[in-house]
mmCIF file of C-alpha atoms and ligand atoms in Angstrom:
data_model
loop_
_atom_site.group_PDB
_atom_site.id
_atom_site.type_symbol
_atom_site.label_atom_id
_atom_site.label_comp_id
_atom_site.label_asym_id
_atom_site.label_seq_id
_atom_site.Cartn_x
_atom_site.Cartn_y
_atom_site.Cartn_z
ATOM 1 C CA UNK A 286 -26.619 57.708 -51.251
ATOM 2 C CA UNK A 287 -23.718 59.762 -52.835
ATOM 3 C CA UNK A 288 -22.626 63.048 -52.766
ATOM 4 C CA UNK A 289 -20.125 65.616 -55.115
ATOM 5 C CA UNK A 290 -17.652 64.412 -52.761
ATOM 6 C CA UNK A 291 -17.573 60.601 -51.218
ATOM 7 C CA UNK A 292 -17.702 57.738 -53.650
ATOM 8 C CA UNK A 293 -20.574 55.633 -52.947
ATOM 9 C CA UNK A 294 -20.308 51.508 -52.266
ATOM 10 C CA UNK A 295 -21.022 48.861 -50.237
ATOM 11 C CA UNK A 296 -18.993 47.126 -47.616
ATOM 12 C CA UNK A 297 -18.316 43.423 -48.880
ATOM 13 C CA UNK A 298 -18.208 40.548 -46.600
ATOM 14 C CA UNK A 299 -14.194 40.350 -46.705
ATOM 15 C CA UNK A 300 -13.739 43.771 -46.128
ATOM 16 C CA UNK A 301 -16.183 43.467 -42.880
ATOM 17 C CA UNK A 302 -13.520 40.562 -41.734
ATOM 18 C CA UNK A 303 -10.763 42.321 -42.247
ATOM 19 C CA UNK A 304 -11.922 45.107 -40.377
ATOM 20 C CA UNK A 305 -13.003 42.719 -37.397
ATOM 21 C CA UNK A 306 -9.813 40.850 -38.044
ATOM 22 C CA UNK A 307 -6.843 43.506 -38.583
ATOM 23 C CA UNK A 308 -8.584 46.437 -37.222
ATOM 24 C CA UNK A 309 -8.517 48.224 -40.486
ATOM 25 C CA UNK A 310 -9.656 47.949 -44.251
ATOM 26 C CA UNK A 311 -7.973 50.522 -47.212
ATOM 27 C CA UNK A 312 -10.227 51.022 -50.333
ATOM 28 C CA UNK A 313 -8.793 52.564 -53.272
ATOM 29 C CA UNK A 314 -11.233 55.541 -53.517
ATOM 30 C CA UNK A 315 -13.659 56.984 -50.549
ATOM 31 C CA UNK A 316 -13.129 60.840 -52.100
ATOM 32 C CA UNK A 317 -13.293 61.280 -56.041
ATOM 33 C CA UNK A 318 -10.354 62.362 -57.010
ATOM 34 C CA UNK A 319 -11.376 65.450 -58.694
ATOM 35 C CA UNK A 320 -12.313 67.009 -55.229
ATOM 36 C CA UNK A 321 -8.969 66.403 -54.028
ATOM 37 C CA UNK A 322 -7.417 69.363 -55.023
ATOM 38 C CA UNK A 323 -9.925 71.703 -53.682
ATOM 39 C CA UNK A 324 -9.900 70.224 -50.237
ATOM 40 C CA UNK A 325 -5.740 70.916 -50.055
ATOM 41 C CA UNK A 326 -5.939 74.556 -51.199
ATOM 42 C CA UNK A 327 -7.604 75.172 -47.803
ATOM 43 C CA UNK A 328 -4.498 74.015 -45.651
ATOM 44 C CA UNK A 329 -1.950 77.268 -46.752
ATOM 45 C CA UNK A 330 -4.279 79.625 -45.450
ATOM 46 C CA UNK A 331 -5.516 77.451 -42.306
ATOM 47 C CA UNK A 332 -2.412 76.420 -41.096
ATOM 48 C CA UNK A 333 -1.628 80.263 -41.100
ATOM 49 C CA UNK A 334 -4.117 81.180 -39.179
ATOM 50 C CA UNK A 335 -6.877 82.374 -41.652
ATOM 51 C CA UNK A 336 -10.401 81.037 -40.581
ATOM 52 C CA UNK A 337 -13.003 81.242 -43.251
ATOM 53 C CA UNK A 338 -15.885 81.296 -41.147
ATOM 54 C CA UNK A 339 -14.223 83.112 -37.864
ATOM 55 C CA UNK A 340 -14.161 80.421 -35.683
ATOM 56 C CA UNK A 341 -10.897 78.671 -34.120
ATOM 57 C CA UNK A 342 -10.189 75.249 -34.674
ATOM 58 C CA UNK A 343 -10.233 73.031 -31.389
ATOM 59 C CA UNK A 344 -6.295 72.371 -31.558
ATOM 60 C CA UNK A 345 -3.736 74.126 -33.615
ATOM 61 C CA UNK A 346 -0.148 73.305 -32.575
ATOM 62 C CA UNK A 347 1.561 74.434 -35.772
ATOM 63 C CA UNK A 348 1.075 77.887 -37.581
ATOM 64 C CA UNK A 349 3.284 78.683 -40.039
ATOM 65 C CA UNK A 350 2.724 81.965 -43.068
ATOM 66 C CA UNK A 351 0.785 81.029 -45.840
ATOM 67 C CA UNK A 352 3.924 80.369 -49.265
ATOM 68 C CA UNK A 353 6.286 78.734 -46.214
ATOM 69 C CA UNK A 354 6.723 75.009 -47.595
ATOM 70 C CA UNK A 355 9.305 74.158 -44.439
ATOM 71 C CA UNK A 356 9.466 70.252 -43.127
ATOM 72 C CA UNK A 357 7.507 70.759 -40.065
ATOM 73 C CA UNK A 358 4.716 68.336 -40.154
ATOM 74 C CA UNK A 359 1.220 70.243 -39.294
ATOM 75 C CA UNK A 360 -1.301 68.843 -37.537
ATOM 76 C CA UNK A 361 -5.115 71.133 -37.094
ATOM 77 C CA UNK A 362 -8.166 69.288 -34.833
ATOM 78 C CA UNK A 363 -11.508 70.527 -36.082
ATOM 79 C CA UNK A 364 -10.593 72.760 -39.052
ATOM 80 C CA UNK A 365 -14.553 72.053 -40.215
ATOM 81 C CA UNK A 366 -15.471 75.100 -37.635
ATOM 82 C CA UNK A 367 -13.150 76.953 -39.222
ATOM 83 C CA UNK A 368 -13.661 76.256 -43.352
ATOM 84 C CA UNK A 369 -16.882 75.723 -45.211
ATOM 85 C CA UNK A 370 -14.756 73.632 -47.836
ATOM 86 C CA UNK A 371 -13.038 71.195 -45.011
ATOM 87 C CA UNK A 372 -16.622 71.356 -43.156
ATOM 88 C CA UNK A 373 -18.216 69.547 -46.733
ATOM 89 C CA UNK A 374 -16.184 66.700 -46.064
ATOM 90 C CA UNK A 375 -16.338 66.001 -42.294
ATOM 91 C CA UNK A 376 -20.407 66.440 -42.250
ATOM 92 C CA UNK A 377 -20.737 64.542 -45.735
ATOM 93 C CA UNK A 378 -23.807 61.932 -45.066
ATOM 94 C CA UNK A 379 -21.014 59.584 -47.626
ATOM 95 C CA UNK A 380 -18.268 59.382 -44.470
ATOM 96 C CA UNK A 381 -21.045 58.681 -41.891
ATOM 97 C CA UNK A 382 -22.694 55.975 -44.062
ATOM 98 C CA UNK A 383 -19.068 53.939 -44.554
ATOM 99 C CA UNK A 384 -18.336 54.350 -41.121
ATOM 100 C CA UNK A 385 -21.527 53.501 -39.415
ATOM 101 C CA UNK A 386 -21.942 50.349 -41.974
ATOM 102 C CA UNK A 387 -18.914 49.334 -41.422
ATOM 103 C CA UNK A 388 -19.167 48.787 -37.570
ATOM 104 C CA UNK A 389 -22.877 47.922 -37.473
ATOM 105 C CA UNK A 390 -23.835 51.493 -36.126
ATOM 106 C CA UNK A 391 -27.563 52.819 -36.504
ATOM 107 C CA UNK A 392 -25.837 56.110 -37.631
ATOM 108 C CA UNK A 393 -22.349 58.258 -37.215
ATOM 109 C CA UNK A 394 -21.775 61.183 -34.732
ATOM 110 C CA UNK A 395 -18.551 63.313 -35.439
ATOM 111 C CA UNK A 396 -16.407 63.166 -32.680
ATOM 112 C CA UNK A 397 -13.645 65.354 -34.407
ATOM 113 C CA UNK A 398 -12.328 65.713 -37.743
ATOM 114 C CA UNK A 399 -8.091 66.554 -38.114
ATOM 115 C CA UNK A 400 -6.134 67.660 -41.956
ATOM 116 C CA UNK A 401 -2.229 66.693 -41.830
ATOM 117 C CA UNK A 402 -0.044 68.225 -43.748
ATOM 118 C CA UNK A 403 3.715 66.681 -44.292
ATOM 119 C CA UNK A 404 5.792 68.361 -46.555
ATOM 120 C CA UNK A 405 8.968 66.896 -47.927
ATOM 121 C CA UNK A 406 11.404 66.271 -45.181
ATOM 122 C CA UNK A 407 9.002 66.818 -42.435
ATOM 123 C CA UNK A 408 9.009 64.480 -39.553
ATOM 124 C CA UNK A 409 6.974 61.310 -38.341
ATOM 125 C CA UNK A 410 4.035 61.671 -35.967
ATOM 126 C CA UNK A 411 3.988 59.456 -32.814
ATOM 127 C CA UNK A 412 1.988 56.113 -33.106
ATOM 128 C CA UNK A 413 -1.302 56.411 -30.789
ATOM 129 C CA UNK A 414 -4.437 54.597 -30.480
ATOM 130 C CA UNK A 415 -7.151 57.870 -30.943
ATOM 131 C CA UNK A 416 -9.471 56.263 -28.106
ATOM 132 C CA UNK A 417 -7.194 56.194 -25.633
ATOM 133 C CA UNK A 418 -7.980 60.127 -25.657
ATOM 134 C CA UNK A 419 -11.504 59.719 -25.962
ATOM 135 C CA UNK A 420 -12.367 57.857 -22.747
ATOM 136 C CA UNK A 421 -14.362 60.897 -21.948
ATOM 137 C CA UNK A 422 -17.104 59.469 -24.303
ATOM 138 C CA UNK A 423 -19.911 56.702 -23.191
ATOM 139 C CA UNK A 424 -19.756 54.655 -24.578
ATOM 140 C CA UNK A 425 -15.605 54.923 -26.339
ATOM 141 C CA UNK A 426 -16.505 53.230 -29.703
ATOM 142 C CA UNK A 427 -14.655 55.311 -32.317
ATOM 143 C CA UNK A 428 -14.341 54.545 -35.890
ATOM 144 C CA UNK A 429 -12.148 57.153 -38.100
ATOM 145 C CA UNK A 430 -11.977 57.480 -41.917
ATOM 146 C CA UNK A 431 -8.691 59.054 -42.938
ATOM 147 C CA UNK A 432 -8.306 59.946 -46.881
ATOM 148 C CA UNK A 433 -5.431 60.940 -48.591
ATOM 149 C CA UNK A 434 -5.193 64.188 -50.874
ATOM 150 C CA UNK A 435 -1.938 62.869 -52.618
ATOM 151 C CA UNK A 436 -1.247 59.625 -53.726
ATOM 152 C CA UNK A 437 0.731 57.894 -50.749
ATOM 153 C CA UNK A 438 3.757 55.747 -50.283
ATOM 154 C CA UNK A 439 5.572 54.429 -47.243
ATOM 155 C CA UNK A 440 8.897 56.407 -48.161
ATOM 156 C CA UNK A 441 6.434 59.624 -48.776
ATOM 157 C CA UNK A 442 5.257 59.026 -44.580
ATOM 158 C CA UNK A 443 1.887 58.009 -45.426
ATOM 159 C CA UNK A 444 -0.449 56.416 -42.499
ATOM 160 C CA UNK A 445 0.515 53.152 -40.745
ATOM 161 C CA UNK A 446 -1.020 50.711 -38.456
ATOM 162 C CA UNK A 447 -0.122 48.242 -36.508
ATOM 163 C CA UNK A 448 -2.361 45.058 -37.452
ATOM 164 C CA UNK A 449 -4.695 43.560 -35.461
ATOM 165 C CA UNK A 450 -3.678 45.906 -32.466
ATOM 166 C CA UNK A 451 -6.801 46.573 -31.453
ATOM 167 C CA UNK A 452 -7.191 43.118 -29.907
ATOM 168 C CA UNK A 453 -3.837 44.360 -27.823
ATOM 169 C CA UNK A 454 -4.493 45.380 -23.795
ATOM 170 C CA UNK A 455 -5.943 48.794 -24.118
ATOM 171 C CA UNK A 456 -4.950 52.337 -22.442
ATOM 172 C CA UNK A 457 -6.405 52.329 -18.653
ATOM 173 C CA UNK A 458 -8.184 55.572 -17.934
ATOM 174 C CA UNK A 459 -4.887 56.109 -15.270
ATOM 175 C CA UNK A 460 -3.167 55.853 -18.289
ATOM 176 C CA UNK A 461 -4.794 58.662 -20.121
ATOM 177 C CA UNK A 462 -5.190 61.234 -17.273
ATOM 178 C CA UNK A 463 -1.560 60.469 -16.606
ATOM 179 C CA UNK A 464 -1.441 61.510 -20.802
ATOM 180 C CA UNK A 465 -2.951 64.400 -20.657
ATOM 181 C CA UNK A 466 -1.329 65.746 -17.217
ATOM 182 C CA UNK A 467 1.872 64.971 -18.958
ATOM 183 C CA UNK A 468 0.937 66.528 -21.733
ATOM 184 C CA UNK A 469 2.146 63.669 -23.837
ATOM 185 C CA UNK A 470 1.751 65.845 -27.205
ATOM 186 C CA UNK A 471 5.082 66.563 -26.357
ATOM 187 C CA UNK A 472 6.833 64.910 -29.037
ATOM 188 C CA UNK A 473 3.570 64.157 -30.939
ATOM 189 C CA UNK A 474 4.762 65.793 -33.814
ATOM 190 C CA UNK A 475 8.525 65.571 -33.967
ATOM 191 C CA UNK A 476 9.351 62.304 -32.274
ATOM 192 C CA UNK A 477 12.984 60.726 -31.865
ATOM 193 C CA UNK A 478 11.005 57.537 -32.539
ATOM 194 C CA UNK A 479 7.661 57.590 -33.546
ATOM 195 C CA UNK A 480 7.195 53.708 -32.977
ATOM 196 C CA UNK A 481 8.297 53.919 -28.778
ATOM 197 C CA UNK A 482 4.924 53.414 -27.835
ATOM 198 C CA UNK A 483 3.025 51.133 -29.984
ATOM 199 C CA UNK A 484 6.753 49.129 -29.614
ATOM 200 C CA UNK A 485 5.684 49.131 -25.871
ATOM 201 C CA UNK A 486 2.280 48.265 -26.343
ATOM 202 C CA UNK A 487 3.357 45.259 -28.772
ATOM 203 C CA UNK A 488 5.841 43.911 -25.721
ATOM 204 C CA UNK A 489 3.276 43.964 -23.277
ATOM 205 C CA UNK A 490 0.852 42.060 -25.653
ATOM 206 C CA UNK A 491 3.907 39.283 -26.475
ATOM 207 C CA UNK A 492 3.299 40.185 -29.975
ATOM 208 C CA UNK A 493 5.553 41.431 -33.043
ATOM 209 C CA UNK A 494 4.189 43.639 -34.620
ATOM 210 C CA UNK A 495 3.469 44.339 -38.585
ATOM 211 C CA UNK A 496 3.281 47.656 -39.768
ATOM 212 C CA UNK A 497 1.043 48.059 -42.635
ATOM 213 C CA UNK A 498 1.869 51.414 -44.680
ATOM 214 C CA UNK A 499 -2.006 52.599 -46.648
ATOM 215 C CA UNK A 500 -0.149 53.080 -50.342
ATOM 216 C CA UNK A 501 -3.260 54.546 -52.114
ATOM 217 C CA UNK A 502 -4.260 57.296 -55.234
ATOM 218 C CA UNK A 503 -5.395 60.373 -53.947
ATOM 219 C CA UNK A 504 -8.322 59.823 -52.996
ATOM 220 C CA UNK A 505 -7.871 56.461 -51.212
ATOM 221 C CA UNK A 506 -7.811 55.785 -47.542
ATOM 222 C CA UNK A 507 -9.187 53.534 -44.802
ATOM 223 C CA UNK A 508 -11.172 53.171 -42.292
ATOM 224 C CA UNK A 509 -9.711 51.948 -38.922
ATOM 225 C CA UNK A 510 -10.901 51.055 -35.390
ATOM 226 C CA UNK A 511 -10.246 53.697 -32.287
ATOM 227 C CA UNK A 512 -7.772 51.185 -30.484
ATOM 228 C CA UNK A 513 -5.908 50.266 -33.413
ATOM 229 C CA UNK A 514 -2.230 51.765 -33.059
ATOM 230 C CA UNK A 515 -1.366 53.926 -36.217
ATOM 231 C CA UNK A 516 0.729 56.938 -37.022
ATOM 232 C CA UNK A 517 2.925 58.158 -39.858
ATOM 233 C CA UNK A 518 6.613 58.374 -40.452
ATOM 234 C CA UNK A 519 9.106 60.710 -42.028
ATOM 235 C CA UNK A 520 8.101 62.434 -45.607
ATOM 236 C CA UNK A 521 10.917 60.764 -47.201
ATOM 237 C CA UNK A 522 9.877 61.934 -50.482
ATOM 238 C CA UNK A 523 10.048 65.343 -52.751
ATOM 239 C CA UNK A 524 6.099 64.732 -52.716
ATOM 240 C CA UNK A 525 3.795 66.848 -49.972
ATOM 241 C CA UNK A 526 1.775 64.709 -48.246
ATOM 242 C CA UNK A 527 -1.865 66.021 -47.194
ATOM 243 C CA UNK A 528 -4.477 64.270 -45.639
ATOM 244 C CA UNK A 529 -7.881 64.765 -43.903
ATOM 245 C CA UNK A 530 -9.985 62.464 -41.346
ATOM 246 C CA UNK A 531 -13.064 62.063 -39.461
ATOM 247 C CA UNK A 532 -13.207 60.396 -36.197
ATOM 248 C CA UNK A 533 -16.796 58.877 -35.640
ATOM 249 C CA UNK A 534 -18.744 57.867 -32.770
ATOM 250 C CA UNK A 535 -22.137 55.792 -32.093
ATOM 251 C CA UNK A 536 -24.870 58.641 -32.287
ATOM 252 C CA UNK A 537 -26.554 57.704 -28.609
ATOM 253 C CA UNK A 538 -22.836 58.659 -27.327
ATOM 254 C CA UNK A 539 -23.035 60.748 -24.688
ATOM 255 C CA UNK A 540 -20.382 62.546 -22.435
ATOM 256 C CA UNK A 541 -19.039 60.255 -19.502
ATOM 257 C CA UNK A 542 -20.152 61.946 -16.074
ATOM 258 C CA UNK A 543 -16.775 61.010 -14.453
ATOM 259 C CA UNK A 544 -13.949 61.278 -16.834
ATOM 260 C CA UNK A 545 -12.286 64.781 -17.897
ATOM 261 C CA UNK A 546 -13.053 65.413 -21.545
ATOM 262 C CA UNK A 547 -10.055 67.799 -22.073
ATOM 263 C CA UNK A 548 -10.806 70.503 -24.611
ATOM 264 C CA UNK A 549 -14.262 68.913 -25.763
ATOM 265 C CA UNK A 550 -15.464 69.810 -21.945
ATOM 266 C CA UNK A 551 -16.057 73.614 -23.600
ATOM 267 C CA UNK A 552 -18.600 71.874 -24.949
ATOM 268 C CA UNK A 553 -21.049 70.205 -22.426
ATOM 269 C CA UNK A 554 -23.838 71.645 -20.715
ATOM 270 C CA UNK A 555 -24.183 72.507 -16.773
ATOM 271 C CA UNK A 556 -25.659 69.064 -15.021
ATOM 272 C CA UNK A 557 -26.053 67.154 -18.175
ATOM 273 C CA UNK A 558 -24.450 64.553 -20.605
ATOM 274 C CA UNK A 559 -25.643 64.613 -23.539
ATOM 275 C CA UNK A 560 -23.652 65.854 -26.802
ATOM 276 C CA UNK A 561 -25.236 68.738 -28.313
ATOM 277 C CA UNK A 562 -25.219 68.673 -32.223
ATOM 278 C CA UNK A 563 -23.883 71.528 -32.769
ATOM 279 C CA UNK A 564 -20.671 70.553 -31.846
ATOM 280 C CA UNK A 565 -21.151 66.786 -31.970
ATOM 281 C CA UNK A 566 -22.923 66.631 -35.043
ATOM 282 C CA UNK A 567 -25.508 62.710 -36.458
ATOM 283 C CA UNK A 568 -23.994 63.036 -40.013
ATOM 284 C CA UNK A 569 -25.655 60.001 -41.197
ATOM 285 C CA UNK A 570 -28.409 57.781 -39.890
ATOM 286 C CA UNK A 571 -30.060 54.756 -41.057
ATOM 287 C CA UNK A 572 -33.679 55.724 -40.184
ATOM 288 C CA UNK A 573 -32.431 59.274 -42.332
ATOM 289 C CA UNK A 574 -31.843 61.844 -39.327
ATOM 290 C CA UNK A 575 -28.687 64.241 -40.251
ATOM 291 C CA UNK A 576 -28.619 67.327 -37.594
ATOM 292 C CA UNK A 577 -30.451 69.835 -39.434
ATOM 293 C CA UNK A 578 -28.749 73.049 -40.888
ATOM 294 C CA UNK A 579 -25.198 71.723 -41.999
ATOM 295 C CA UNK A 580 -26.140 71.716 -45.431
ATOM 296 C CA UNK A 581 -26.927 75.062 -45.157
ATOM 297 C CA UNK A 582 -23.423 75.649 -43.276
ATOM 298 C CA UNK A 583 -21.384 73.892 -45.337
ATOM 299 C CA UNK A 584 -23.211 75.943 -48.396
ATOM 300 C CA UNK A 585 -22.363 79.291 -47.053
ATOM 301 C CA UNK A 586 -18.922 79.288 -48.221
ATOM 302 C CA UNK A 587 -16.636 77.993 -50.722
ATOM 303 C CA UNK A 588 -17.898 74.534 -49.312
ATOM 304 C CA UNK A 589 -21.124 74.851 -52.027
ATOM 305 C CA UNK A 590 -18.714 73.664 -54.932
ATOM 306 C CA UNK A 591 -18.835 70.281 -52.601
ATOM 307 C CA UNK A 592 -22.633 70.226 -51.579
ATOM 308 C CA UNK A 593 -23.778 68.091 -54.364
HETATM 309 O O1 AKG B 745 -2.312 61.462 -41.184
HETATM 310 C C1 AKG B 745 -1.632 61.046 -40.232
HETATM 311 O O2 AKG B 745 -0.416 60.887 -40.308
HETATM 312 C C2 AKG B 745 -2.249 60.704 -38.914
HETATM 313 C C3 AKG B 745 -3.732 60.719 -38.941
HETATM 314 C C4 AKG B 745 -4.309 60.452 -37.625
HETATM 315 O O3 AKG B 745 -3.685 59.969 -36.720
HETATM 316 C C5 AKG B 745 -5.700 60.764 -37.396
HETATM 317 O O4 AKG B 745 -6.317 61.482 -38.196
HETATM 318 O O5 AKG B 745 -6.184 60.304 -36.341
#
């Protein structure tokens, strides 16, 4: 199975500890390198405002004009509803295969997909644990893949986890509607100290922690476990610093009847909890299900250069 796009291979038997072990695993190449480029020339005109295909991203905290290379670090939740070229990446069959191998999984479900954009001098984002926001799903087992579209250093604020944090005490649901009353994105993008919380976690767990930057060519990236604490510091560098991800999900996941699902709530049905496809798209199955038609969406636009 390959595509234009995502590099085709195999999960060894030491990356599958790792995984288990630290929570993580970075491999040198999930994205060839030559599609790299194309995939960045979408974020000028998205984080400005200009949707392709006329539909809004989910969550858009940061526009700035298209040519406007300021430090603010921008941040864009489900750009694939809004781009045919980001949309060939988050429904590529490639992601949903490494992620749902990787974890045992009969398949992969997109939860969400996010692009990050750090430009020289822009600030950290806060360290988070992505499940802890997705208690709304039943059952909670998320698995991202996050690539980067430059190659990364730790001065240039590339990702960072915390390792093995996933084995730490997790988020209580009281802890995450007391999140999102807050509004705890507050901050998200521009902290004082992006390390408070996972510095909090690591106290309660009596651990230190290690913080283990993913240094990679474009093209490189990792795939990480929903409770694993990670988040990005300062661009340090005279280097911009792009980067895309897909958040996964079991595909039997289903909406949980009793916990407030936030902005994906627009998307469930009257008296029911099941995830409909179109929004919640099975990218990749084992027995070889995909939702039907996002080839044809993804080839509508730009995104046919990427369809393989
Ligand atoms: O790219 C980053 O700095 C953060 C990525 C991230 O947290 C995510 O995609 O969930």
């Amino acid at each position: 199975m390959s595509s234009a796009m995502v590099v085709d291979f195999e999960w060894s038997d030491a990356q599958r500890a790792r995984y288990d072990e630290d929570g993580f695993v970075i491999v040198e190449r999930i994205v060839d390198p030559a599609c790299t480029g194309i995939l960045k020339a979408r974020y000028g005109g998205l984080f400005a405002g200009h949707f392709e295909t006329g539909t809004n991203p989910d969550n858009f905290p940061v526009r700035v004009a298209e040519g406007d290379l300021s430090p603010v670090t921008r941040w864009m939740t489900n750009p694939w509803r809004s781009d045919y070229t980001i949309a060939g990446f988050a429904l590529d069959a490639g992601i949903g295969r490494h992620i749902a191998r990787l974890n045992g999984w009969p398949g992969t479900r997109l939860l969400q997909n996010n692009i990050h954009w750090k430009p020289p001098g822009a600030p950290a984002l806060s360290m988070h644990q992505d499940t802890s926001y997705h208690l709304w799903c039943a059952p909670a087992d998320l698995s991202s893949c996050w690539v980067a579209l430059e190659d990364t250093s730790a001065e240039g604020g590339t990702l960072l986890f915390a390792r093995g944090s996933h084995k730490w005490p997790r988020t209580t649901l009281e802890d995450y509607q007391a999140r999102i009353e807050a509004k705890n994105l507050e901050g998200f993008l521009d902290p004082s100290d992006f390390k408070t919380y996972v510095m909090e976690a690591a106290a309660f767990a009596g651990v230190e922690p290690e913080f283990v930057p993913v240094e990679v060519p474009a093209g490189g990236g990792a795939v990480f476990q929903g409770w694993v604490w990670h988040g990005s510091d300062a661009n340090r560098s005279d280097r911009h610093r792009y980067s895309i991800s897909s958040h996964g999900i079991r595909p039997e996941t289903r909406f949980a009847p009793d916990v407030p699902a936030n902005v994906f709530g627009r998307y469930k049905r009257f008296n029911d909890t099941a995830m409909d496809e179109a929004y919640f798209p099975i990218v990749w199955s084992e027995d070889g299900y995909r939702t039907p038609g996002m080839d044809d969406y993804v080839a509508e636009g730009s995104g046919a250069r990427l369809a393989g």
